Each structure stands twice: as C-alpha cells, then as structure tokens.
C-alpha cells in the first residue's frame, strides 16, 4: 500500500491509501487486452457471409463497417438465428443491414480498462468495438478476452485485473431485464 497526504489531509490529519492494485487498475488500457485487426462484414453482405466469419474466428459477433472502416453496426449469432426463424428463408438471401444493431457503443485503445468494463456493464454487452481517433475500427474488446487474461497465472496477468472484475461485469450483463426493456 502506498500512503500519501495532500495539504488538505495534513491539516485535518486524515490519511488516504491507494493500493498498488488500484494504481495498476487505473493505468491498464484497452489496447493491452483487445483483439487487434478483427474480421468484419459490410452492411450489404449476407448473413451467410457473417456466419462464415463467426465460424472462422470462433466468435459469436461480427462488427459491421462501411467502406472507410467506420463501425455502422454489430451482428450477433443470436441476431442471425432470430432472422432465419422470422423470415423462413436462407441466410444467403438476408442482408446484414436489415438485421444488425446500429446503436453501437465503442471505446478507444487508450481508454482505461475500468471504463470499458463500466461501459459493458451499463450497456449490457459482452463485446465492444475499439476505434481510433478517426473512428476507424482497430480492434475488439470482449469479456472473453478479459476473462482469459484475468484467469492467467500471476506472472502473466495484467496487474490490477482480477477475476472479481470479470464476475462483476458478467453479473451486470446477465441481470434480468425489466419487462419494458425486453426485446
């Protein structure tokens, strides 16, 4: 533990402590854990194209980008299943743009991991696109990426990241929705 006193605390003789874990947690950045150079899809691509990316990358989510690599939506494996069920047609005949979510929240490589976790909790999402200063997709941050790193042995685990961080985020994401929030 590091202990410090500010002028105000010297006067009131109050001390505050900051643990090394808190310092490392504050310094941990998204770029340390994100998956760089992700595979993407375009709005006019078919759901079959998106599923091919999901199978190839062993993931359940694909960011959808425009010609300038700006994120315009995201598509999940659940979205694909529901669209196939609702429309009763082949995946090759359904365009991504008619199914994708367009209310996308992003983070940046230099954002604090703690802020990215808070975003995931607040938006109840397991994955967040990572964009650069020009809003171009440069990576993905997933709860899976974070969980794998938190579960590593102490020598390889990013300092400040704990399994409890992952558990709290997952609990917030999985909390039951209010009846009026359900979709």
Short mmCIF file of N, CA and C in Angstrom, two decimals:
data_model
loop_
_atom_site.label_atom_id
_atom_site.label_comp_id
_atom_site.label_asym_id
_atom_site.label_seq_id
_atom_site.Cartn_x
_atom_site.Cartn_y
_atom_site.Cartn_z
N UNK A 1 0.83 -1.18 0.00
CA UNK A 1 0.00 0.00 0.00
C UNK A 1 0.87 1.24 0.00
N UNK A 2 0.47 2.19 -0.81
CA UNK A 2 1.14 3.47 -0.83
C UNK A 2 0.27 4.43 -0.03
N UNK A 3 0.89 5.23 0.78
CA UNK A 3 0.15 6.19 1.58
C UNK A 3 0.63 7.57 1.22
N UNK A 4 -0.29 8.49 1.09
CA UNK A 4 0.08 9.84 0.72
C UNK A 4 -0.77 10.82 1.50
N UNK A 5 -0.25 12.02 1.60
CA UNK A 5 -1.00 13.08 2.27
C UNK A 5 -1.03 14.30 1.36
N UNK A 6 -2.19 14.85 1.18
CA UNK A 6 -2.31 16.10 0.45
C UNK A 6 -2.30 17.21 1.49
N UNK A 7 -2.13 18.46 1.07
CA UNK A 7 -2.18 19.55 2.05
C UNK A 7 -3.47 19.54 2.88
N UNK A 8 -4.57 19.22 2.24
CA UNK A 8 -5.85 19.20 2.97
C UNK A 8 -5.85 18.10 4.03
N UNK A 9 -5.28 16.94 3.70
CA UNK A 9 -5.30 15.87 4.68
C UNK A 9 -4.28 16.11 5.78
N UNK A 10 -3.21 16.82 5.47
CA UNK A 10 -2.27 17.15 6.55
C UNK A 10 -2.94 18.02 7.60
N UNK A 11 -3.73 18.97 7.12
CA UNK A 11 -4.40 19.86 8.06
C UNK A 11 -5.41 19.11 8.90
N UNK A 12 -6.15 18.23 8.29
CA UNK A 12 -7.17 17.53 9.05
C UNK A 12 -6.64 16.23 9.65
N UNK A 13 -5.37 15.94 9.35
CA UNK A 13 -4.70 14.75 9.86
C UNK A 13 -5.40 13.46 9.43
N UNK A 14 -6.08 13.50 8.25
CA UNK A 14 -6.69 12.32 7.69
C UNK A 14 -5.75 11.75 6.63
N UNK A 15 -5.70 10.44 6.56
CA UNK A 15 -4.85 9.80 5.56
C UNK A 15 -5.71 9.03 4.58
N UNK A 16 -5.24 8.96 3.37
CA UNK A 16 -5.90 8.08 2.42
C UNK A 16 -4.85 7.14 1.86
N UNK A 17 -5.26 5.96 1.51
CA UNK A 17 -4.33 4.98 0.99
C UNK A 17 -4.76 4.54 -0.39
N UNK A 18 -3.77 4.25 -1.20
CA UNK A 18 -4.00 3.77 -2.55
C UNK A 18 -3.18 2.50 -2.70
N UNK A 19 -3.83 1.42 -3.04
CA UNK A 19 -3.10 0.16 -3.20
C UNK A 19 -2.41 0.13 -4.56
N UNK A 20 -1.40 -0.70 -4.67
CA UNK A 20 -0.73 -0.88 -5.96
C UNK A 20 -1.73 -1.41 -6.98
N UNK A 21 -2.63 -2.28 -6.55
CA UNK A 21 -3.65 -2.81 -7.44
C UNK A 21 -4.49 -1.69 -8.02
N UNK A 22 -4.88 -0.71 -7.19
CA UNK A 22 -5.66 0.42 -7.68
C UNK A 22 -4.88 1.24 -8.69
N UNK A 23 -3.60 1.42 -8.45
CA UNK A 23 -2.77 2.18 -9.39
C UNK A 23 -2.68 1.46 -10.72
N UNK A 24 -2.39 0.15 -10.69
CA UNK A 24 -2.29 -0.61 -11.94
C UNK A 24 -3.63 -0.68 -12.65
N UNK A 25 -4.71 -0.78 -11.89
CA UNK A 25 -6.04 -0.81 -12.49
C UNK A 25 -6.32 0.50 -13.21
N UNK A 26 -5.90 1.60 -12.63
CA UNK A 26 -6.12 2.90 -13.24
C UNK A 26 -5.28 3.04 -14.51
N UNK A 27 -4.11 2.42 -14.53
CA UNK A 27 -3.21 2.53 -15.68
C UNK A 27 -3.50 1.53 -16.80
N UNK A 28 -4.22 0.44 -16.53
CA UNK A 28 -4.48 -0.59 -17.52
C UNK A 28 -5.32 -0.02 -18.65
N UNK A 29 -4.86 -0.20 -19.88
CA UNK A 29 -5.53 0.34 -21.06
C UNK A 29 -6.13 -0.76 -21.92
N UNK A 30 -7.15 -0.42 -22.66
CA UNK A 30 -7.86 -1.35 -23.53
C UNK A 30 -6.91 -2.01 -24.51
N UNK A 31 -5.95 -1.27 -25.05
CA UNK A 31 -5.04 -1.80 -26.07
C UNK A 31 -4.25 -3.02 -25.59
N UNK A 32 -4.09 -3.18 -24.28
CA UNK A 32 -3.35 -4.32 -23.75
C UNK A 32 -4.13 -5.62 -23.86
N UNK A 33 -5.45 -5.55 -23.93
CA UNK A 33 -6.28 -6.75 -23.93
C UNK A 33 -7.11 -6.95 -25.20
N UNK A 34 -7.22 -5.93 -26.04
CA UNK A 34 -8.10 -6.03 -27.20
C UNK A 34 -7.53 -7.00 -28.24
N UNK A 35 -8.42 -7.51 -29.07
CA UNK A 35 -8.04 -8.30 -30.23
C UNK A 35 -7.88 -7.32 -31.39
N UNK A 36 -6.66 -7.21 -31.90
CA UNK A 36 -6.38 -6.26 -32.98
C UNK A 36 -6.75 -6.85 -34.34
N UNK A 37 -6.99 -5.98 -35.30
CA UNK A 37 -7.26 -6.34 -36.69
C UNK A 37 -8.37 -7.40 -36.81
N UNK A 38 -9.56 -7.11 -36.31
CA UNK A 38 -10.65 -8.09 -36.36
C UNK A 38 -11.21 -8.25 -37.77
N UNK A 39 -11.80 -9.40 -38.03
CA UNK A 39 -12.53 -9.61 -39.28
C UNK A 39 -13.85 -8.87 -39.17
N UNK A 40 -14.33 -8.36 -40.28
CA UNK A 40 -15.55 -7.56 -40.29
C UNK A 40 -16.47 -8.01 -41.41
N UNK A 41 -17.64 -7.41 -41.44
CA UNK A 41 -18.60 -7.60 -42.52
C UNK A 41 -19.07 -6.23 -42.97
N UNK A 42 -19.69 -6.19 -44.13
CA UNK A 42 -20.25 -4.96 -44.69
C UNK A 42 -21.78 -5.06 -44.64
N UNK A 43 -22.46 -3.92 -44.57
CA UNK A 43 -23.92 -3.95 -44.46
C UNK A 43 -24.62 -4.73 -45.58
N UNK A 44 -24.09 -4.69 -46.79
CA UNK A 44 -24.73 -5.37 -47.92
C UNK A 44 -24.39 -6.86 -47.99
N UNK A 45 -23.44 -7.33 -47.17
CA UNK A 45 -23.12 -8.76 -47.14
C UNK A 45 -24.32 -9.55 -46.62
N UNK A 46 -24.33 -10.83 -46.89
CA UNK A 46 -25.43 -11.68 -46.43
C UNK A 46 -25.12 -12.23 -45.03
N UNK A 47 -26.16 -12.71 -44.37
CA UNK A 47 -25.97 -13.36 -43.08
C UNK A 47 -25.08 -14.59 -43.22
N UNK A 48 -25.14 -15.26 -44.36
CA UNK A 48 -24.26 -16.41 -44.60
C UNK A 48 -22.79 -15.98 -44.57
N UNK A 49 -22.49 -14.81 -45.13
CA UNK A 49 -21.12 -14.28 -45.10
C UNK A 49 -20.69 -14.02 -43.65
N UNK A 50 -21.58 -13.45 -42.87
CA UNK A 50 -21.27 -13.15 -41.46
C UNK A 50 -21.06 -14.43 -40.66
N UNK A 51 -21.88 -15.42 -40.90
CA UNK A 51 -21.73 -16.70 -40.20
C UNK A 51 -20.38 -17.33 -40.56
N UNK A 52 -19.95 -17.20 -41.80
CA UNK A 52 -18.64 -17.74 -42.21
C UNK A 52 -17.52 -17.08 -41.39
N UNK A 53 -17.63 -15.78 -41.14
CA UNK A 53 -16.64 -15.08 -40.32
C UNK A 53 -16.70 -15.60 -38.88
N UNK A 54 -17.90 -15.78 -38.36
CA UNK A 54 -18.06 -16.27 -36.99
C UNK A 54 -17.46 -17.67 -36.84
N UNK A 55 -17.68 -18.52 -37.82
CA UNK A 55 -17.13 -19.88 -37.77
C UNK A 55 -15.60 -19.83 -37.87
N UNK A 56 -15.10 -19.05 -38.81
CA UNK A 56 -13.65 -18.94 -39.00
C UNK A 56 -12.94 -18.41 -37.76
N UNK A 57 -13.54 -17.41 -37.12
CA UNK A 57 -12.91 -16.76 -35.97
C UNK A 57 -13.36 -17.34 -34.63
N UNK A 58 -14.23 -18.32 -34.64
CA UNK A 58 -14.76 -18.94 -33.42
C UNK A 58 -15.31 -17.88 -32.48
N UNK A 59 -16.21 -17.07 -33.02
CA UNK A 59 -16.81 -16.00 -32.22
C UNK A 59 -18.30 -15.92 -32.52
N UNK A 60 -19.03 -15.18 -31.72
CA UNK A 60 -20.47 -15.05 -31.90
C UNK A 60 -20.89 -13.65 -32.22
N UNK A 61 -19.97 -12.87 -32.82
CA UNK A 61 -20.24 -11.45 -33.02
C UNK A 61 -19.32 -10.93 -34.11
N UNK A 62 -19.87 -10.10 -34.99
CA UNK A 62 -19.08 -9.51 -36.07
C UNK A 62 -19.39 -8.02 -36.15
N UNK A 63 -18.36 -7.17 -36.14
CA UNK A 63 -18.61 -5.75 -36.35
C UNK A 63 -18.91 -5.50 -37.83
N UNK A 64 -19.82 -4.59 -38.09
CA UNK A 64 -20.19 -4.24 -39.46
C UNK A 64 -19.63 -2.84 -39.73
N UNK A 65 -18.84 -2.71 -40.79
CA UNK A 65 -18.18 -1.44 -41.09
C UNK A 65 -18.53 -0.97 -42.49
N UNK A 66 -18.40 0.35 -42.70
CA UNK A 66 -18.60 0.91 -44.03
C UNK A 66 -17.28 0.86 -44.80
N UNK A 67 -17.25 1.47 -45.98
CA UNK A 67 -16.05 1.42 -46.82
C UNK A 67 -14.84 2.12 -46.21
N UNK A 68 -15.07 3.02 -45.23
CA UNK A 68 -13.98 3.72 -44.55
C UNK A 68 -13.61 3.06 -43.23
N UNK A 69 -14.12 1.86 -42.97
CA UNK A 69 -13.89 1.10 -41.75
C UNK A 69 -14.46 1.75 -40.50
N UNK A 70 -15.50 2.56 -40.67
CA UNK A 70 -16.23 3.10 -39.53
C UNK A 70 -17.28 2.07 -39.12
N UNK A 71 -17.42 1.85 -37.83
CA UNK A 71 -18.40 0.88 -37.34
C UNK A 71 -19.81 1.45 -37.54
N UNK A 72 -20.64 0.73 -38.28
CA UNK A 72 -22.02 1.15 -38.51
C UNK A 72 -23.02 0.22 -37.85
N UNK A 73 -22.53 -0.90 -37.33
CA UNK A 73 -23.41 -1.83 -36.66
C UNK A 73 -22.66 -3.03 -36.14
N UNK A 74 -23.39 -3.91 -35.46
CA UNK A 74 -22.83 -5.18 -35.00
C UNK A 74 -23.89 -6.25 -35.24
N UNK A 75 -23.42 -7.47 -35.43
CA UNK A 75 -24.30 -8.60 -35.68
C UNK A 75 -23.89 -9.74 -34.78
N UNK A 76 -24.84 -10.32 -34.06
CA UNK A 76 -24.56 -11.45 -33.18
C UNK A 76 -25.13 -12.73 -33.76
N UNK A 77 -24.63 -13.84 -33.24
CA UNK A 77 -25.17 -15.13 -33.68
C UNK A 77 -26.65 -15.24 -33.33
N UNK A 78 -27.07 -14.62 -32.25
CA UNK A 78 -28.49 -14.61 -31.88
C UNK A 78 -29.31 -13.86 -32.91
N UNK A 79 -28.78 -12.72 -33.40
CA UNK A 79 -29.48 -11.96 -34.44
C UNK A 79 -29.69 -12.82 -35.68
N UNK A 80 -28.67 -13.58 -36.05
CA UNK A 80 -28.75 -14.45 -37.22
C UNK A 80 -29.84 -15.50 -37.02
N UNK A 81 -29.84 -16.14 -35.86
CA UNK A 81 -30.85 -17.19 -35.59
C UNK A 81 -32.26 -16.63 -35.62
N UNK A 82 -32.48 -15.49 -34.99
CA UNK A 82 -33.81 -14.90 -34.97
C UNK A 82 -34.27 -14.48 -36.37
N UNK A 83 -33.36 -13.92 -37.16
CA UNK A 83 -33.71 -13.52 -38.53
C UNK A 83 -34.06 -14.73 -39.37
N UNK A 84 -33.29 -15.80 -39.24
CA UNK A 84 -33.57 -17.02 -40.00
C UNK A 84 -34.93 -17.59 -39.61
N UNK A 85 -35.23 -17.58 -38.35
CA UNK A 85 -36.52 -18.10 -37.86
C UNK A 85 -37.68 -17.22 -38.35
N UNK A 86 -37.53 -15.91 -38.16
CA UNK A 86 -38.61 -14.97 -38.50
C UNK A 86 -38.91 -14.94 -39.99
N UNK A 87 -37.86 -15.04 -40.82
CA UNK A 87 -38.04 -14.85 -42.26
C UNK A 87 -38.23 -16.14 -43.04
N UNK A 88 -37.86 -17.25 -42.43
CA UNK A 88 -38.07 -18.53 -43.08
C UNK A 88 -37.41 -18.67 -44.44
N UNK A 89 -36.25 -18.10 -44.61
CA UNK A 89 -35.54 -18.16 -45.88
C UNK A 89 -34.07 -18.47 -45.61
N UNK A 90 -33.29 -18.57 -46.64
CA UNK A 90 -31.87 -18.91 -46.47
C UNK A 90 -31.10 -17.71 -45.96
N UNK A 91 -30.02 -17.98 -45.25
CA UNK A 91 -29.15 -16.91 -44.74
C UNK A 91 -28.52 -16.12 -45.89
N UNK A 92 -28.28 -16.77 -47.00
CA UNK A 92 -27.66 -16.10 -48.15
C UNK A 92 -28.58 -15.04 -48.75
N UNK A 93 -29.87 -15.12 -48.48
CA UNK A 93 -30.81 -14.15 -49.07
C UNK A 93 -31.16 -13.00 -48.12
N UNK A 94 -30.54 -12.96 -46.95
CA UNK A 94 -30.84 -11.89 -45.98
C UNK A 94 -29.61 -11.00 -45.84
N UNK A 95 -29.78 -9.70 -46.07
CA UNK A 95 -28.67 -8.75 -45.94
C UNK A 95 -28.46 -8.40 -44.47
N UNK A 96 -27.21 -8.21 -44.10
CA UNK A 96 -26.85 -7.86 -42.72
C UNK A 96 -27.52 -6.56 -42.29
N UNK A 97 -27.59 -5.58 -43.20
CA UNK A 97 -28.12 -4.27 -42.83
C UNK A 97 -29.56 -4.31 -42.31
N UNK A 98 -30.31 -5.33 -42.67
CA UNK A 98 -31.68 -5.45 -42.18
C UNK A 98 -31.80 -6.12 -40.83
N UNK A 99 -30.68 -6.59 -40.30
CA UNK A 99 -30.70 -7.36 -39.06
C UNK A 99 -29.79 -6.76 -37.98
N UNK A 100 -28.73 -6.09 -38.40
CA UNK A 100 -27.70 -5.61 -37.46
C UNK A 100 -28.25 -4.57 -36.49
N UNK A 101 -27.56 -4.49 -35.35
CA UNK A 101 -27.84 -3.44 -34.36
C UNK A 101 -27.02 -2.21 -34.76
N UNK A 102 -27.65 -1.05 -34.75
CA UNK A 102 -26.94 0.17 -35.14
C UNK A 102 -26.62 1.08 -33.96
N UNK A 103 -27.16 0.79 -32.81
CA UNK A 103 -26.87 1.58 -31.60
C UNK A 103 -25.62 0.97 -30.95
N UNK A 104 -24.46 1.35 -31.48
CA UNK A 104 -23.20 0.74 -31.09
C UNK A 104 -22.40 1.71 -30.23
N UNK A 105 -21.91 1.20 -29.11
CA UNK A 105 -21.05 1.98 -28.23
C UNK A 105 -19.63 1.46 -28.38
N UNK A 106 -18.69 2.36 -28.49
CA UNK A 106 -17.30 1.99 -28.76
C UNK A 106 -16.38 2.50 -27.65
N UNK A 107 -15.16 1.98 -27.68
CA UNK A 107 -14.12 2.53 -26.80
C UNK A 107 -12.87 2.74 -27.66
N UNK A 108 -11.85 3.31 -27.06
CA UNK A 108 -10.61 3.62 -27.76
C UNK A 108 -9.46 2.84 -27.13
N UNK A 109 -8.40 2.60 -27.89
CA UNK A 109 -7.27 1.82 -27.36
C UNK A 109 -6.67 2.40 -26.08
N UNK A 110 -6.71 3.71 -25.95
CA UNK A 110 -6.10 4.34 -24.78
C UNK A 110 -7.06 4.51 -23.61
N UNK A 111 -8.31 4.08 -23.78
CA UNK A 111 -9.27 4.14 -22.66
C UNK A 111 -8.82 3.20 -21.55
N UNK A 112 -9.15 3.57 -20.33
CA UNK A 112 -8.85 2.69 -19.20
C UNK A 112 -9.74 1.45 -19.27
N UNK A 113 -9.18 0.32 -18.93
CA UNK A 113 -9.94 -0.92 -18.91
C UNK A 113 -11.13 -0.80 -17.97
N UNK A 114 -10.95 -0.15 -16.87
CA UNK A 114 -12.03 0.05 -15.90
C UNK A 114 -13.22 0.76 -16.55
N UNK A 115 -12.94 1.75 -17.41
CA UNK A 115 -14.02 2.45 -18.10
C UNK A 115 -14.71 1.55 -19.13
N UNK A 116 -13.92 0.72 -19.81
CA UNK A 116 -14.51 -0.21 -20.78
C UNK A 116 -15.41 -1.23 -20.07
N UNK A 117 -14.98 -1.71 -18.92
CA UNK A 117 -15.82 -2.64 -18.14
C UNK A 117 -17.11 -1.95 -17.70
N UNK A 118 -17.00 -0.69 -17.29
CA UNK A 118 -18.20 0.06 -16.88
C UNK A 118 -19.15 0.23 -18.07
N UNK A 119 -18.61 0.46 -19.26
CA UNK A 119 -19.44 0.58 -20.46
C UNK A 119 -20.15 -0.74 -20.75
N UNK A 120 -19.42 -1.84 -20.65
CA UNK A 120 -20.03 -3.15 -20.87
C UNK A 120 -21.16 -3.39 -19.87
N UNK A 121 -20.93 -3.03 -18.63
CA UNK A 121 -21.95 -3.23 -17.60
C UNK A 121 -23.17 -2.36 -17.88
N UNK A 122 -22.94 -1.09 -18.17
CA UNK A 122 -24.05 -0.16 -18.39
C UNK A 122 -24.87 -0.51 -19.63
N UNK A 123 -24.21 -0.93 -20.70
CA UNK A 123 -24.89 -1.25 -21.96
C UNK A 123 -25.28 -2.72 -22.06
N UNK A 124 -24.84 -3.51 -21.08
CA UNK A 124 -25.16 -4.94 -21.01
C UNK A 124 -24.72 -5.67 -22.28
N UNK A 125 -23.45 -5.45 -22.62
CA UNK A 125 -22.86 -6.09 -23.80
C UNK A 125 -21.59 -6.82 -23.39
N UNK A 126 -21.28 -7.88 -24.12
CA UNK A 126 -20.08 -8.67 -23.84
C UNK A 126 -18.90 -8.26 -24.71
N UNK A 127 -19.18 -7.44 -25.73
CA UNK A 127 -18.15 -7.08 -26.69
C UNK A 127 -18.30 -5.61 -27.07
N UNK A 128 -17.15 -4.96 -27.28
CA UNK A 128 -17.16 -3.55 -27.64
C UNK A 128 -16.14 -3.32 -28.76
N UNK A 129 -16.55 -2.66 -29.85
CA UNK A 129 -15.58 -2.31 -30.88
C UNK A 129 -14.60 -1.26 -30.32
N UNK A 130 -13.36 -1.34 -30.77
CA UNK A 130 -12.34 -0.38 -30.38
C UNK A 130 -11.99 0.43 -31.63
N UNK A 131 -12.11 1.75 -31.54
CA UNK A 131 -11.87 2.61 -32.70
C UNK A 131 -10.74 3.60 -32.40
N UNK A 132 -10.09 4.05 -33.48
CA UNK A 132 -9.01 5.03 -33.32
C UNK A 132 -9.58 6.44 -33.29
N UNK A 133 -8.71 7.44 -33.34
CA UNK A 133 -9.13 8.84 -33.29
C UNK A 133 -9.97 9.27 -34.48
N UNK A 134 -9.88 8.52 -35.58
CA UNK A 134 -10.69 8.81 -36.77
C UNK A 134 -11.93 7.93 -36.83
N UNK A 135 -12.25 7.27 -35.73
CA UNK A 135 -13.40 6.38 -35.61
C UNK A 135 -13.34 5.17 -36.54
N UNK A 136 -12.13 4.75 -36.89
CA UNK A 136 -11.94 3.53 -37.69
C UNK A 136 -11.72 2.36 -36.75
N UNK A 137 -12.29 1.24 -37.08
CA UNK A 137 -12.16 0.04 -36.26
C UNK A 137 -10.71 -0.44 -36.23
N UNK A 138 -10.18 -0.62 -35.02
CA UNK A 138 -8.80 -1.13 -34.87
C UNK A 138 -8.75 -2.39 -34.03
N UNK A 139 -9.86 -2.72 -33.37
CA UNK A 139 -9.85 -3.90 -32.53
C UNK A 139 -11.21 -4.16 -31.90
N UNK A 140 -11.24 -5.23 -31.12
CA UNK A 140 -12.43 -5.61 -30.37
C UNK A 140 -12.00 -5.92 -28.95
N UNK A 141 -12.81 -5.54 -28.01
CA UNK A 141 -12.59 -5.93 -26.62
C UNK A 141 -13.78 -6.76 -26.19
N UNK A 142 -13.51 -7.99 -25.78
CA UNK A 142 -14.61 -8.86 -25.36
C UNK A 142 -14.41 -9.29 -23.91
N UNK A 143 -15.50 -9.64 -23.29
CA UNK A 143 -15.43 -10.15 -21.94
C UNK A 143 -14.60 -11.43 -21.92
N UNK A 144 -14.63 -12.19 -23.00
CA UNK A 144 -13.81 -13.40 -23.10
C UNK A 144 -12.32 -13.06 -23.06
N UNK A 145 -11.91 -12.00 -23.79
CA UNK A 145 -10.51 -11.56 -23.75
C UNK A 145 -10.10 -11.23 -22.32
N UNK A 146 -10.96 -10.50 -21.65
CA UNK A 146 -10.66 -10.05 -20.28
C UNK A 146 -10.63 -11.24 -19.33
N UNK A 147 -11.60 -12.15 -19.47
CA UNK A 147 -11.67 -13.32 -18.58
C UNK A 147 -10.44 -14.20 -18.74
N UNK A 148 -10.02 -14.42 -19.98
CA UNK A 148 -8.83 -15.25 -20.20
C UNK A 148 -7.60 -14.64 -19.55
N UNK A 149 -7.46 -13.33 -19.65
CA UNK A 149 -6.30 -12.66 -19.05
C UNK A 149 -6.38 -12.64 -17.54
N UNK A 150 -7.57 -12.47 -16.99
CA UNK A 150 -7.73 -12.45 -15.53
C UNK A 150 -7.47 -13.81 -14.93
N UNK A 151 -7.71 -14.87 -15.71
CA UNK A 151 -7.51 -16.22 -15.22
C UNK A 151 -6.09 -16.74 -15.38
N UNK A 152 -5.21 -15.94 -15.93
CA UNK A 152 -3.82 -16.38 -16.13
C UNK A 152 -3.08 -16.46 -14.81
N UNK A 153 -1.93 -17.11 -14.85
CA UNK A 153 -1.13 -17.16 -13.63
C UNK A 153 -0.61 -15.76 -13.31
N UNK A 154 -0.18 -15.58 -12.10
CA UNK A 154 0.20 -14.25 -11.63
C UNK A 154 1.28 -13.58 -12.47
N UNK A 155 2.20 -14.34 -13.05
CA UNK A 155 3.28 -13.75 -13.82
C UNK A 155 2.77 -13.11 -15.11
N UNK A 156 1.69 -13.67 -15.69
CA UNK A 156 1.20 -13.17 -16.97
C UNK A 156 -0.02 -12.27 -16.86
N UNK A 157 -0.67 -12.26 -15.71
CA UNK A 157 -1.90 -11.49 -15.54
C UNK A 157 -1.57 -10.00 -15.50
N UNK A 158 -2.32 -9.19 -16.24
CA UNK A 158 -2.12 -7.74 -16.14
C UNK A 158 -2.38 -7.29 -14.70
N UNK A 159 -1.51 -6.49 -14.18
CA UNK A 159 -1.68 -6.04 -12.80
C UNK A 159 -2.94 -5.21 -12.67
N UNK A 160 -3.66 -5.46 -11.61
CA UNK A 160 -4.88 -4.73 -11.34
C UNK A 160 -6.13 -5.41 -11.86
N UNK A 161 -5.99 -6.41 -12.71
CA UNK A 161 -7.14 -7.12 -13.25
C UNK A 161 -7.39 -8.37 -12.42
N UNK A 162 -8.63 -8.54 -11.98
CA UNK A 162 -8.95 -9.69 -11.15
C UNK A 162 -10.13 -10.46 -11.72
N UNK A 163 -10.28 -11.67 -11.27
CA UNK A 163 -11.45 -12.47 -11.64
C UNK A 163 -12.73 -11.81 -11.13
N UNK A 164 -12.63 -11.09 -10.03
CA UNK A 164 -13.80 -10.38 -9.50
C UNK A 164 -14.27 -9.31 -10.47
N UNK A 165 -13.34 -8.65 -11.17
CA UNK A 165 -13.73 -7.65 -12.17
C UNK A 165 -14.59 -8.30 -13.25
N UNK A 166 -14.17 -9.46 -13.70
CA UNK A 166 -14.91 -10.19 -14.73
C UNK A 166 -16.27 -10.62 -14.20
N UNK A 167 -16.29 -11.15 -12.98
CA UNK A 167 -17.54 -11.63 -12.39
C UNK A 167 -18.55 -10.49 -12.23
N UNK A 168 -18.09 -9.34 -11.78
CA UNK A 168 -19.00 -8.19 -11.59
C UNK A 168 -19.56 -7.73 -12.93
N UNK A 169 -18.72 -7.71 -13.96
CA UNK A 169 -19.17 -7.29 -15.28
C UNK A 169 -20.18 -8.29 -15.83
N UNK A 170 -19.88 -9.57 -15.73
CA UNK A 170 -20.80 -10.59 -16.24
C UNK A 170 -22.13 -10.55 -15.49
N UNK A 171 -22.08 -10.34 -14.18
CA UNK A 171 -23.33 -10.27 -13.40
C UNK A 171 -24.19 -9.10 -13.86
N UNK A 172 -23.57 -7.96 -14.16
CA UNK A 172 -24.33 -6.80 -14.63
C UNK A 172 -24.93 -7.05 -16.01
N UNK A 173 -24.17 -7.71 -16.88
CA UNK A 173 -24.66 -8.00 -18.23
C UNK A 173 -25.83 -8.97 -18.19
N UNK A 174 -25.76 -9.94 -17.30
CA UNK A 174 -26.76 -11.02 -17.25
C UNK A 174 -27.94 -10.72 -16.35
N UNK A 175 -27.97 -9.58 -15.70
CA UNK A 175 -29.09 -9.26 -14.82
C UNK A 175 -30.39 -9.27 -15.62
N UNK A 176 -31.46 -9.78 -15.03
CA UNK A 176 -32.74 -9.82 -15.75
C UNK A 176 -33.17 -8.42 -16.18
N UNK A 177 -33.70 -8.36 -17.38
CA UNK A 177 -34.19 -7.07 -17.90
C UNK A 177 -35.57 -6.79 -17.33
N UNK A 178 -35.87 -5.52 -17.20
CA UNK A 178 -37.23 -5.14 -16.81
C UNK A 178 -38.16 -5.52 -17.96
N UNK A 179 -39.42 -5.76 -17.66
CA UNK A 179 -40.37 -6.20 -18.68
C UNK A 179 -40.44 -5.24 -19.86
N UNK A 180 -40.32 -3.94 -19.60
CA UNK A 180 -40.41 -2.97 -20.70
C UNK A 180 -39.10 -2.82 -21.46
N UNK A 181 -38.00 -3.42 -20.96
CA UNK A 181 -36.72 -3.37 -21.66
C UNK A 181 -36.50 -4.60 -22.53
N UNK A 182 -37.31 -5.62 -22.36
CA UNK A 182 -37.10 -6.86 -23.10
C UNK A 182 -37.35 -6.64 -24.59
N UNK A 183 -36.61 -7.41 -25.38
CA UNK A 183 -36.85 -7.29 -26.83
C UNK A 183 -37.16 -8.58 -27.43
#
